[in-house]
PDB file of C-alpha atoms in Angstrom:
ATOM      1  CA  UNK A  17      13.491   5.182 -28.745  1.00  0.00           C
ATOM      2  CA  UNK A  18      12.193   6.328 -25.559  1.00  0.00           C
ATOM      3  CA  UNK A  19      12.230   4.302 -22.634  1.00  0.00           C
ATOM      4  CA  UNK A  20       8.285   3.880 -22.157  1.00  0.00           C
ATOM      5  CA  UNK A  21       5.997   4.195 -24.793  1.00  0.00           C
ATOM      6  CA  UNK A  22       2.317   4.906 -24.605  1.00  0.00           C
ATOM      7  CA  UNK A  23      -0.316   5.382 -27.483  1.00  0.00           C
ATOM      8  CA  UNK A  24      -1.695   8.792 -27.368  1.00  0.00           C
ATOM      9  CA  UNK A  25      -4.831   7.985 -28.573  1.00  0.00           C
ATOM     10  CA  UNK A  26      -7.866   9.894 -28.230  1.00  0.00           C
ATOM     11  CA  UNK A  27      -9.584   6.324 -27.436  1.00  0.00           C
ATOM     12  CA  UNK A  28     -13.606   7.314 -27.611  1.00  0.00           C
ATOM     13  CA  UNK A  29     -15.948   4.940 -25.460  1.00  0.00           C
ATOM     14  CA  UNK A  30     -19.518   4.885 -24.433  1.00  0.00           C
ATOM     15  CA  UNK A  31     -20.180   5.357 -20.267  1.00  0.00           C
ATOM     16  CA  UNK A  32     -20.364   2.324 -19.105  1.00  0.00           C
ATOM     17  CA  UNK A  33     -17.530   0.550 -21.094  1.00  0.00           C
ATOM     18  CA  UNK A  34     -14.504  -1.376 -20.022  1.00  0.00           C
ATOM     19  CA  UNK A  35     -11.009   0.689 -20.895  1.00  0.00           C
ATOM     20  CA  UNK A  36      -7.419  -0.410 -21.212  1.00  0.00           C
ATOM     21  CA  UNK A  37      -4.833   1.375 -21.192  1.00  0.00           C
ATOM     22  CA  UNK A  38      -1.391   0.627 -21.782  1.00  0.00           C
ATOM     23  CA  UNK A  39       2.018   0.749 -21.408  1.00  0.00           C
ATOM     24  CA  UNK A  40       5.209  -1.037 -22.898  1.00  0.00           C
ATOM     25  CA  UNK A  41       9.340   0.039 -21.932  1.00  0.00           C
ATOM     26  CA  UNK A  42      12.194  -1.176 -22.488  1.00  0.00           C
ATOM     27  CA  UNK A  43      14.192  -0.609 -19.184  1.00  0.00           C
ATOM     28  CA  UNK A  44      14.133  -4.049 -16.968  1.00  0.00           C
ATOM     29  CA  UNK A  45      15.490  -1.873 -13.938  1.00  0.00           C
ATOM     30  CA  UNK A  46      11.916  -0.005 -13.409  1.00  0.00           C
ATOM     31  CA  UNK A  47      10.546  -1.803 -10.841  1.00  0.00           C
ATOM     32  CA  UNK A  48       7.846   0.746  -9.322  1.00  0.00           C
ATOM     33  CA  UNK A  49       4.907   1.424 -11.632  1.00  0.00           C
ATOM     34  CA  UNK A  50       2.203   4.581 -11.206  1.00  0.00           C
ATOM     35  CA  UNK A  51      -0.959   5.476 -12.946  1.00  0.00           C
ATOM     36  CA  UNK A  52      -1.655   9.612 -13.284  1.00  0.00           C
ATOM     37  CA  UNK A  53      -4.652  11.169 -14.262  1.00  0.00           C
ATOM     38  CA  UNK A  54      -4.552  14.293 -16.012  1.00  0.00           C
ATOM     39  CA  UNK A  55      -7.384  16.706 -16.190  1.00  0.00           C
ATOM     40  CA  UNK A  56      -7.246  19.359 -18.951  1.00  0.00           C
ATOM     41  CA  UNK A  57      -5.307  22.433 -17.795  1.00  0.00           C
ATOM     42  CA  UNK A  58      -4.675  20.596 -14.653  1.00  0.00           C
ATOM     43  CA  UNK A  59      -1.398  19.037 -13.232  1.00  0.00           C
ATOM     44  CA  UNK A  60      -1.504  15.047 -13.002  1.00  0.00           C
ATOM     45  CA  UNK A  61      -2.253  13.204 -10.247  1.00  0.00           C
ATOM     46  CA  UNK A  62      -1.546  10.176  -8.954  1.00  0.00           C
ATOM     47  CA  UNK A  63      -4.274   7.269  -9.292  1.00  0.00           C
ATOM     48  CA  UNK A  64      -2.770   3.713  -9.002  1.00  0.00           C
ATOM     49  CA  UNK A  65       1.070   2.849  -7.540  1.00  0.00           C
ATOM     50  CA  UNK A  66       2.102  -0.556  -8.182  1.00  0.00           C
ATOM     51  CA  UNK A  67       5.644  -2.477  -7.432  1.00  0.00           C
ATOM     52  CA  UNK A  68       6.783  -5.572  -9.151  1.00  0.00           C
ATOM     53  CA  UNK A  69       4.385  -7.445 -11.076  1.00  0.00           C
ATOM     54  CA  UNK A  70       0.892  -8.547 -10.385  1.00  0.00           C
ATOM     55  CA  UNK A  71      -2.157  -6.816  -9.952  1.00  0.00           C
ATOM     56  CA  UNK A  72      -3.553  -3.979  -7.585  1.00  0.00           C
ATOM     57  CA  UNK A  73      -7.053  -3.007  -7.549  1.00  0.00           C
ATOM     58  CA  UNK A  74      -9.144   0.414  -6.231  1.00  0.00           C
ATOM     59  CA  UNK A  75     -12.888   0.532  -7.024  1.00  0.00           C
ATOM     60  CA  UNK A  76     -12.940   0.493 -10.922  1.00  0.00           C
ATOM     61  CA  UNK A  77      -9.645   0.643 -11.452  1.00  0.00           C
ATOM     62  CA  UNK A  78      -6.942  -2.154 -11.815  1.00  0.00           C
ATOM     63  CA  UNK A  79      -3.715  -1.858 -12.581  1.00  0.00           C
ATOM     64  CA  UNK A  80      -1.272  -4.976 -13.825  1.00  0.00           C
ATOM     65  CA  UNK A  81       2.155  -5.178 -14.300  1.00  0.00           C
ATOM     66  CA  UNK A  82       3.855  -7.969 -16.519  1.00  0.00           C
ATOM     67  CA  UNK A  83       7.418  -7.763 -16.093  1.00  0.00           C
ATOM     68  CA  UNK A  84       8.576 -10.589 -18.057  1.00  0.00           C
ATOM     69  CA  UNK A  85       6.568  -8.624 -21.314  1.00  0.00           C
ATOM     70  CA  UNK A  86       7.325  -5.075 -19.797  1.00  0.00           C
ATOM     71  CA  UNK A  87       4.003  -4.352 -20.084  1.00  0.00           C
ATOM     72  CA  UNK A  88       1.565  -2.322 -17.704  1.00  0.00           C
ATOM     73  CA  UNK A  89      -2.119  -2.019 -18.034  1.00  0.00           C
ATOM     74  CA  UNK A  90      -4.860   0.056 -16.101  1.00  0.00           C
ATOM     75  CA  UNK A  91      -8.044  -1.269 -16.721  1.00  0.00           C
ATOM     76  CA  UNK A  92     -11.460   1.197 -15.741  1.00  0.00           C
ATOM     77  CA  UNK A  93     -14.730  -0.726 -15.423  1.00  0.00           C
ATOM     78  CA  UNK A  94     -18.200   1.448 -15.371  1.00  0.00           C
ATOM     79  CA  UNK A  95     -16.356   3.922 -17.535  1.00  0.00           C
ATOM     80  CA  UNK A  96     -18.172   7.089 -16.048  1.00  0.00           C
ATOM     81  CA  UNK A  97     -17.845  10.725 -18.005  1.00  0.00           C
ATOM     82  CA  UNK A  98     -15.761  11.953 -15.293  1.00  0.00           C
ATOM     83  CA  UNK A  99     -13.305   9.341 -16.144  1.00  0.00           C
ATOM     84  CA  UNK A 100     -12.516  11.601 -19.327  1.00  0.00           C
ATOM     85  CA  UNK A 101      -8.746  12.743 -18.961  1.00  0.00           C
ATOM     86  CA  UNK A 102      -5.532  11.938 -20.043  1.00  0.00           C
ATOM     87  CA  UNK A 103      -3.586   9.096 -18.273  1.00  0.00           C
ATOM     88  CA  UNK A 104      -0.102   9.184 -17.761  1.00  0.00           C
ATOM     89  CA  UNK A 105       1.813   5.661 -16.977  1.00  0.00           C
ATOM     90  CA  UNK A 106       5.139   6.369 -15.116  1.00  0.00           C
ATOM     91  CA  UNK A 107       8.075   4.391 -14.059  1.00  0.00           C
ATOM     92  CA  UNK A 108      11.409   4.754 -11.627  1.00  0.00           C
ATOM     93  CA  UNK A 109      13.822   1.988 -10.837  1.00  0.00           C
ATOM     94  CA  UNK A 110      13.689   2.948  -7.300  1.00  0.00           C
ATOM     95  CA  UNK A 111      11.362   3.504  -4.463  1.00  0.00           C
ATOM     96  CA  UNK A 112      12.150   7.166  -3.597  1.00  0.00           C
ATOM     97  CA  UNK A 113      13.395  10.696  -4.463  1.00  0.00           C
ATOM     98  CA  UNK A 114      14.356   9.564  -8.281  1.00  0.00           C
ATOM     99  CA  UNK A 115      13.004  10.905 -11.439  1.00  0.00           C
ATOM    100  CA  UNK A 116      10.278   9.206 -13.034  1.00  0.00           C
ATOM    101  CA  UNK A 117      10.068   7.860 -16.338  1.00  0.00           C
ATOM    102  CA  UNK A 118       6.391   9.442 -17.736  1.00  0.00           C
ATOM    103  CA  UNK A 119       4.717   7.675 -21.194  1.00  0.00           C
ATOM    104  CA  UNK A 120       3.229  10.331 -23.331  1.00  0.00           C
ATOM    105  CA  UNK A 121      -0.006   9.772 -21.810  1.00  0.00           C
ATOM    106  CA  UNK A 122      -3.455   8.339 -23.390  1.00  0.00           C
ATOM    107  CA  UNK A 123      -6.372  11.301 -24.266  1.00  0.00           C
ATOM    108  CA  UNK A 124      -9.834   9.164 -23.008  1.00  0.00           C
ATOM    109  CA  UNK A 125     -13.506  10.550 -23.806  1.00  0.00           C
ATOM    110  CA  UNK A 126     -16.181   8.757 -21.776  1.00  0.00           C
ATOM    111  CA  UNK A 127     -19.171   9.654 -24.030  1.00  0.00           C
ATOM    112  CA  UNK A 128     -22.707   9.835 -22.329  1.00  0.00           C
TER     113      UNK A 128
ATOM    114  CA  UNK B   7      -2.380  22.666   3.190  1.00  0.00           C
ATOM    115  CA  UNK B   8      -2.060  24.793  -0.548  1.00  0.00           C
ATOM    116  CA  UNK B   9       0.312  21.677  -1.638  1.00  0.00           C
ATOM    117  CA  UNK B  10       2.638  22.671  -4.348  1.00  0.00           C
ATOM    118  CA  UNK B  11       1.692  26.326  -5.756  1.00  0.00           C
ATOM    119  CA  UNK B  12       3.472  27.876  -8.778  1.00  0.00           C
ATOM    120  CA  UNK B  13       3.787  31.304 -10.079  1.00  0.00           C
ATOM    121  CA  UNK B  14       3.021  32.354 -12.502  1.00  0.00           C
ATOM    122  CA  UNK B  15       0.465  30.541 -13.942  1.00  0.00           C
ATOM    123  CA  UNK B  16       0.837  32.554 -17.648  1.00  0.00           C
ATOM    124  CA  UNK B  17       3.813  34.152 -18.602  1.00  0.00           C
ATOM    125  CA  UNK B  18       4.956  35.580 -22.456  1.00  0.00           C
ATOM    126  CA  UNK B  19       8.560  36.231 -23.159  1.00  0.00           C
ATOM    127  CA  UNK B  20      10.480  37.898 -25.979  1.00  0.00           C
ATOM    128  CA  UNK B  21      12.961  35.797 -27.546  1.00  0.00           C
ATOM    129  CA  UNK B  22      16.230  36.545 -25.270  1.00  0.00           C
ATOM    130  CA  UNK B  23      14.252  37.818 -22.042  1.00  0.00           C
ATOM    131  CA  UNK B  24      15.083  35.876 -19.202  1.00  0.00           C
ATOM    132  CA  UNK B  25      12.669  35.097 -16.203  1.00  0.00           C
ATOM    133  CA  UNK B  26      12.151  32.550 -13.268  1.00  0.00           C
ATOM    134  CA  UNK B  27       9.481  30.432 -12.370  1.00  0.00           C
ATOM    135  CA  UNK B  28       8.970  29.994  -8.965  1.00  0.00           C
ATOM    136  CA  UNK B  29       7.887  26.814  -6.801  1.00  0.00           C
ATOM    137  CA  UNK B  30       6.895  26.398  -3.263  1.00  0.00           C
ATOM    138  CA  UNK B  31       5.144  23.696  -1.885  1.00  0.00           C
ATOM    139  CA  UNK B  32       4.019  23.342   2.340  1.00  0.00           C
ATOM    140  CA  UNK B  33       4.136  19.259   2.697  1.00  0.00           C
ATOM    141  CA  UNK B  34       7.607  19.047   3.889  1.00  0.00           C
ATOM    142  CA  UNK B  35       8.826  17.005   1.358  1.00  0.00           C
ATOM    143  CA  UNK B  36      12.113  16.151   0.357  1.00  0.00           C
ATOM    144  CA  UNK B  37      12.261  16.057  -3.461  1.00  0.00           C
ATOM    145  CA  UNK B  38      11.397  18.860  -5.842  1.00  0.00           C
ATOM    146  CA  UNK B  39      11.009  18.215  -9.817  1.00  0.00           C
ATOM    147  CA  UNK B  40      10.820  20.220 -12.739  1.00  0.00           C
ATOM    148  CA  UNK B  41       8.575  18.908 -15.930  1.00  0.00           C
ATOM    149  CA  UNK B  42       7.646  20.335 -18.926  1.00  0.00           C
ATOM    150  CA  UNK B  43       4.993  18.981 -21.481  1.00  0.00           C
ATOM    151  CA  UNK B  44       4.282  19.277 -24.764  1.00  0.00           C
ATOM    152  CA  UNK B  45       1.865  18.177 -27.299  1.00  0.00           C
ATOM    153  CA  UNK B  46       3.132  15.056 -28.450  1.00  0.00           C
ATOM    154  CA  UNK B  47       6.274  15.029 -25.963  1.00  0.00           C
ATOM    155  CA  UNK B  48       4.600  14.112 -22.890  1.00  0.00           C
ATOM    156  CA  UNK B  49       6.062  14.842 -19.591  1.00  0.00           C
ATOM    157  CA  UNK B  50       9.978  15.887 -19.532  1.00  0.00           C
ATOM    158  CA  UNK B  51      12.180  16.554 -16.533  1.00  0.00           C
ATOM    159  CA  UNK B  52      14.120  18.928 -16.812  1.00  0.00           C
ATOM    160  CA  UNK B  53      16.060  19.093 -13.279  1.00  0.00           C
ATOM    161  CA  UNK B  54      15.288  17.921 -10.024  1.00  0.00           C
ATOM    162  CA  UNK B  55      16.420  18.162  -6.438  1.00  0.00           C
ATOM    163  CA  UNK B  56      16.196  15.078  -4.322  1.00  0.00           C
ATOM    164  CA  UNK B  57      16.617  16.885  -1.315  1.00  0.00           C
ATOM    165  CA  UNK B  58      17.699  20.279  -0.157  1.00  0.00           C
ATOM    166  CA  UNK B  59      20.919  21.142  -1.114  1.00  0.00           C
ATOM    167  CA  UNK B  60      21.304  18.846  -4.504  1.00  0.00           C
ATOM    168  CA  UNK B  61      20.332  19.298  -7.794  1.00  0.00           C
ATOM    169  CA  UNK B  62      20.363  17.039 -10.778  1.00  0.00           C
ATOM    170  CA  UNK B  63      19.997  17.170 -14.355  1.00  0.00           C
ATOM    171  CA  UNK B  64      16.888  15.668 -15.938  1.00  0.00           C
ATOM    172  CA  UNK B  65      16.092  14.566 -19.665  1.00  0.00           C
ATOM    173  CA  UNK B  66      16.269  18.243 -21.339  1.00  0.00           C
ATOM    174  CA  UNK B  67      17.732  20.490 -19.200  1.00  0.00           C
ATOM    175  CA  UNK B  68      20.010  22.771 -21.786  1.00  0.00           C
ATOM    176  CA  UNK B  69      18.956  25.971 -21.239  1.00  0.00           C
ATOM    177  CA  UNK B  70      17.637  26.177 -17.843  1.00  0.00           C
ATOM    178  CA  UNK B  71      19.044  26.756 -14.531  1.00  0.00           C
ATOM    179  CA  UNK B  72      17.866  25.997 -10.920  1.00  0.00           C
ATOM    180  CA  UNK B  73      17.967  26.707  -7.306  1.00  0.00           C
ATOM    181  CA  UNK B  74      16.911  24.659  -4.070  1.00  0.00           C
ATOM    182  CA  UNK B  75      16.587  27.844  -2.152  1.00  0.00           C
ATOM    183  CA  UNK B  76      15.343  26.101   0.877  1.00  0.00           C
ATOM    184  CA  UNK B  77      13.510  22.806   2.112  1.00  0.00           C
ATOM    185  CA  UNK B  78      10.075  24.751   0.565  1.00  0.00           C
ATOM    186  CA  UNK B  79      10.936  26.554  -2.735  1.00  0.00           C
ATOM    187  CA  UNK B  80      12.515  25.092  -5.790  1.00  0.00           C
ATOM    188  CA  UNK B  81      13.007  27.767  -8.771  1.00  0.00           C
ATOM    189  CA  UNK B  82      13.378  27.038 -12.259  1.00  0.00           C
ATOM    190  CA  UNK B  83      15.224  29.892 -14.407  1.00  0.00           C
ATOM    191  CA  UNK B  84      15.834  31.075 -18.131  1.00  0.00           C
ATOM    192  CA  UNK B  85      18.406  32.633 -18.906  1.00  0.00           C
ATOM    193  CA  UNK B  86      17.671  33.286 -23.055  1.00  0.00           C
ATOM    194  CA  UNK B  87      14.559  32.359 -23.682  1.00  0.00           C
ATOM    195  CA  UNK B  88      13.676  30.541 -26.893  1.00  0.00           C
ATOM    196  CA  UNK B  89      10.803  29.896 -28.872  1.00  0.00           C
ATOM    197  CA  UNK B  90      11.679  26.000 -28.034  1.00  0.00           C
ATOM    198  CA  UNK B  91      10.653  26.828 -24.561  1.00  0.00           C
ATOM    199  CA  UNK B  92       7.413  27.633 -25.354  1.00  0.00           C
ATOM    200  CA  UNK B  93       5.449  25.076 -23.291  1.00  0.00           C
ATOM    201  CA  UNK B  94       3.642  24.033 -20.119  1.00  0.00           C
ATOM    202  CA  UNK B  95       5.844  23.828 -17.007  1.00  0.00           C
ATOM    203  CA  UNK B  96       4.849  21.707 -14.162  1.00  0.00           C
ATOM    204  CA  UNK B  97       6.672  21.726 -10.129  1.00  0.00           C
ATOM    205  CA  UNK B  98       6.273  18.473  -8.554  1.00  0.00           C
ATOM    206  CA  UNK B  99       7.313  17.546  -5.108  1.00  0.00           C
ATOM    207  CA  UNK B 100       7.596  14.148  -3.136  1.00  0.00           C
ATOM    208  CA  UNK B 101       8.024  12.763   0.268  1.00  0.00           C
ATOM    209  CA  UNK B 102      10.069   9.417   0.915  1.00  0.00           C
ATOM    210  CA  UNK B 103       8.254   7.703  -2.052  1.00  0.00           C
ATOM    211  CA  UNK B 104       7.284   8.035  -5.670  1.00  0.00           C
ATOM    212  CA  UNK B 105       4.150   9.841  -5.460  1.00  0.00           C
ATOM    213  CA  UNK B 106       4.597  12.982  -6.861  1.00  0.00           C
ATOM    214  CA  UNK B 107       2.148  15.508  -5.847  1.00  0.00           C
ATOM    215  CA  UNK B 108       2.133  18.099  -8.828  1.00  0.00           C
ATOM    216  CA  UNK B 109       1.425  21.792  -9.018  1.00  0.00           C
ATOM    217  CA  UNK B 110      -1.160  23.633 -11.353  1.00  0.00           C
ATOM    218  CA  UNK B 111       1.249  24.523 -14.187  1.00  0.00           C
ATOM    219  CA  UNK B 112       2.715  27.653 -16.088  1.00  0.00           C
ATOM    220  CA  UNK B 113       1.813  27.961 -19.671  1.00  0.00           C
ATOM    221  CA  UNK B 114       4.885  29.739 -20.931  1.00  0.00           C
ATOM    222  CA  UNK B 115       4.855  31.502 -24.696  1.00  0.00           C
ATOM    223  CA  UNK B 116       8.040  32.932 -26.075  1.00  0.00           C
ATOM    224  CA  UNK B 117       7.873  34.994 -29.122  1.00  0.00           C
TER     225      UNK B 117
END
């Protein structure tokens, strides 16, 4: 069982939709929790960094973390057809220089 | 700034040819990575370097071979290549944190 699991999807919404995405693992060291973005034929990018649990927020995007669940979430509001990409979740038990943990990432279509 | 740059950015092997894929990225960072992905898989490390001098082994790294050449360049070799090594190979690098700032790829076919 890997340590962070991820539904692939494709998960198909109409622009203007809310979208979660999500996360679960199994690991209760991770403690520092990212959001990439993944255009096709493109290499990810970073969107949302999180540590510990709680909530962050940037524009339409929010990211939660539940630790006592291990359970992540990145919620986009105004779903926009530019928002369609694969998103990666990724996790590290420390803050710095250490490999990261990647899900195998969620395929989204914002529809027009 | 390029960022992280990789080269190639297509490659296709015969099974037992061996080649190197080469990494360089202009940010001064510390740590270099090596991913692959693959439908289905996700992304894999397969060695990385958290700073210059060290190397470490990743989640699949039978099969491959590295060098930190310098602060810059990271290279990623194979030896034999396989038909199981058929896949997209990413370079990432990072500075004092977990951002990883990721280069554009080489799709990599062996026959």
């Amino acid at each position: 069982q890997k340590e962070v699991e991820q539904d692939p999807g494709p998960l198909s919404v109409p622009e203007g939709a809310i979208v979660s995405l999500n996360c679960t693992y199994s690991n209760s060291a991770f403690q520092y929790f990212m959001w990439y973005r993944q255009y096709s034929r493109k290499g990810p990018e970073l969107l949302m960094y999180t540590y510990s649990s709680g909530n962050k927020e940037d524009g339409r995007f929010t990211a939660q973390v539940d630790k006592s669940s291990k359970y992540i979430s990145l919620f986009i509001r105004d779903s926009q057809p530019s928002d369609s990409a694969t998103y990666l979740c990724a996790m590290t038990p420390r803050n710095s220089g250490y490999a990261l943990n990647f899900g195998k990432g969620t395929s989204l279509l914002v529809t027009p | 700034n390029a960022g992280v740059t990789q080269t190639p950015k297509f490659q296709v092997l015969k099974t037992g040819q061996s080649m190197t894929l080469q990494c360089a990225q202009d940010m001064n960072h510390n740590s270099m990575y090596w991913y692959r992905q693959d439908p289905g898989m996700g992304l894999r490390l397969i060695y990385y370097s958290a700073s210059e001098g060290t190397t470490d082994k990743g989640e699949v790294p039978n099969g491959y071979n590295v060098s930190r050449l310098n602060k810059r360049e990271f290279s990623l070799r194979l030896e034999s290549a396989a038909p199981s090594q058929t896949s997209v190979y990413f370079c990432a690098s990072s500075h004092n944190s977990n951002e990883q700032f990721f280069g554009p790829g080489t799709r990599l076919t062996v026959l």
